[in-house]
Amino acid sequence: MSNGSLLVIDAGILYTPYEKISAARVVADNGRIVEVGPADRVPAPAAAHRIDASGLTLAPGFIEPHIHGCGGVDVMDGSFEALNTVSRIVARHGTTSFLPTTVSSPSAGLTVALTKIGESISRRFGGAAPLGIHLEGPFINSVRRGTHRSLNLLPPDPELMSRWITASKSTIRLITIAPELDEAGSIAALAAQHGIRVAMGHSNASLAEAGAAADRGICYAVHTFNAMRDFTHRDPGIVGAVLADDRIFAEIIADGIHVHPAVVRFFARAKRAERILLVTDAMSAADMPDGDYTLGPDTVSVKNGVCRDAEGRLAGSTLTQDIALKNFVEWTGFPIEDALLALTTNPAKALGLAGKGVIEAGADADMTILDSNFHVMKTLVAGKLVFER
Ligand SMILES: [Zn+2]
């Protein structure tokens, strides 16, 4: 092995995350992990660049399936510069890959955004890598629209969806639909043909409707509790299905605003470590001071980090994944190795991402280095240092 991209990291603690290794060493070459193990059993190649993280914790880089923007930028802008701003900022918070997420918009505007993101996405980014688009809406239920405007919602339309797949250069990786709508099944079938994962969200589905959706392979729930039919013990609805069905991966926004910490705790107990997805649903105000910001076609006011649209509805968050991890561990008492699954291997599985979310030989060298207070100290994407505190 004699390659300029050889890298050795020595870490105090490494979470693969299935396994915890103390005094660990990782060797990477050409953007991929070559060897992982206790430092005394993994030889360090002489020519390698070395990173000493011996007092720190090494984990797989975080995967963010649901982000609308940050740093004053909305991903609907679609330009490389806008996506690269998001890429760099999320990397400071430990995120190494993300799905730029659209919001329901007039269909022509959405086509333009998907076209632009599809063109930008294959370029080389300065931080986290965008892996594909999350199309959130417009095939969602107006009763549970959240901040998505009624006039921008559409009944599921496979022909329109086909055009969007083409416009995006087949970069759509996830679509959120309300599974109870007529023709939702045709969208799911079309998505399956194109390797696009389907999520249920912004939905008023009953328990039976959500269960039937899971039977059809829709095993991903978007921001559980938010923009869903209310849960009650007599009418558990979609939330009941998401909590009780072990097949379903479930997003949760652990910012303490979208969902009460006590509810995050019982959610975590119901879903258990292997099916939780810690997402942010962040919008352009994330990593920025309070003020007025853009979310798709709307203006959102941010006060004390809480985002609300003109009607006072919650409109995205200012959360970052490092804070989501910290909050989640504090509120649930989960050990860090279990909490890490929710940002690494679980989203990789839910989205069908090979070689992501795990530190093992053959996987991409996407990693984050944290201190004991969950501060991100360094972030590496494909073996390249993209952030250092
Ligand atoms: Zn969203």
Coordinates of C-alpha atoms in Angstrom, one line a residue, residues 9-13 51-62 88-96 321-323 325 336 340 367-381 384-389:
I9 CA -6.9 7.3 13.0
D10 CA -6.3 6.3 16.6
A11 CA -9.3 6.7 18.8
G12 CA -9.9 6.5 22.5
I13 CA -13.2 4.8 21.9
I51 CA -5.0 11.6 13.1
D52 CA -4.7 11.3 16.8
A53 CA -8.1 11.1 18.4
S54 CA -6.9 9.1 21.4
G55 CA -8.9 11.1 23.9
L56 CA -12.0 11.2 21.8
T57 CA -14.8 9.0 20.3
L58 CA -14.9 7.9 16.7
A59 CA -18.2 7.0 15.1
P60 CA -19.6 6.6 11.6
G61 CA -20.6 9.9 10.1
F62 CA -24.3 10.8 10.6
R88 CA -20.3 22.4 4.7
I89 CA -22.5 23.4 7.6
V90 CA -24.0 20.0 8.4
A91 CA -20.4 18.5 8.3
R92 CA -19.6 20.8 11.3
H93 CA -22.3 18.9 13.2
G94 CA -21.1 15.4 12.3
T95 CA -23.2 14.8 9.2
T96 CA -21.4 13.1 6.3
Q321 CA -27.8 16.0 14.3
D322 CA -25.1 16.4 17.1
I323 CA -27.7 18.1 19.3
L325 CA -27.9 12.8 19.6
I336 CA -24.4 6.1 23.2
L340 CA -25.7 6.2 17.4
M367 CA -16.6 9.3 10.1
T368 CA -17.1 11.8 12.9
I369 CA -14.9 12.4 16.0
L370 CA -16.7 13.6 19.1
D371 CA -15.7 14.7 22.6
S372 CA -17.5 13.4 25.7
N373 CA -20.0 16.3 25.5
F374 CA -21.1 15.4 21.9
H375 CA -19.1 18.3 20.4
V376 CA -18.0 17.4 17.0
M377 CA -14.2 17.8 16.8
K378 CA -13.5 16.5 13.3
T379 CA -15.5 15.1 10.4
L380 CA -14.3 13.0 7.5
V381 CA -16.1 12.3 4.2
K384 CA -11.0 13.5 3.6
L385 CA -11.0 15.9 6.6
V386 CA -13.8 18.3 5.9
F387 CA -14.2 19.9 9.3
E388 CA -11.9 20.4 12.3
R389 CA -12.8 22.4 15.4

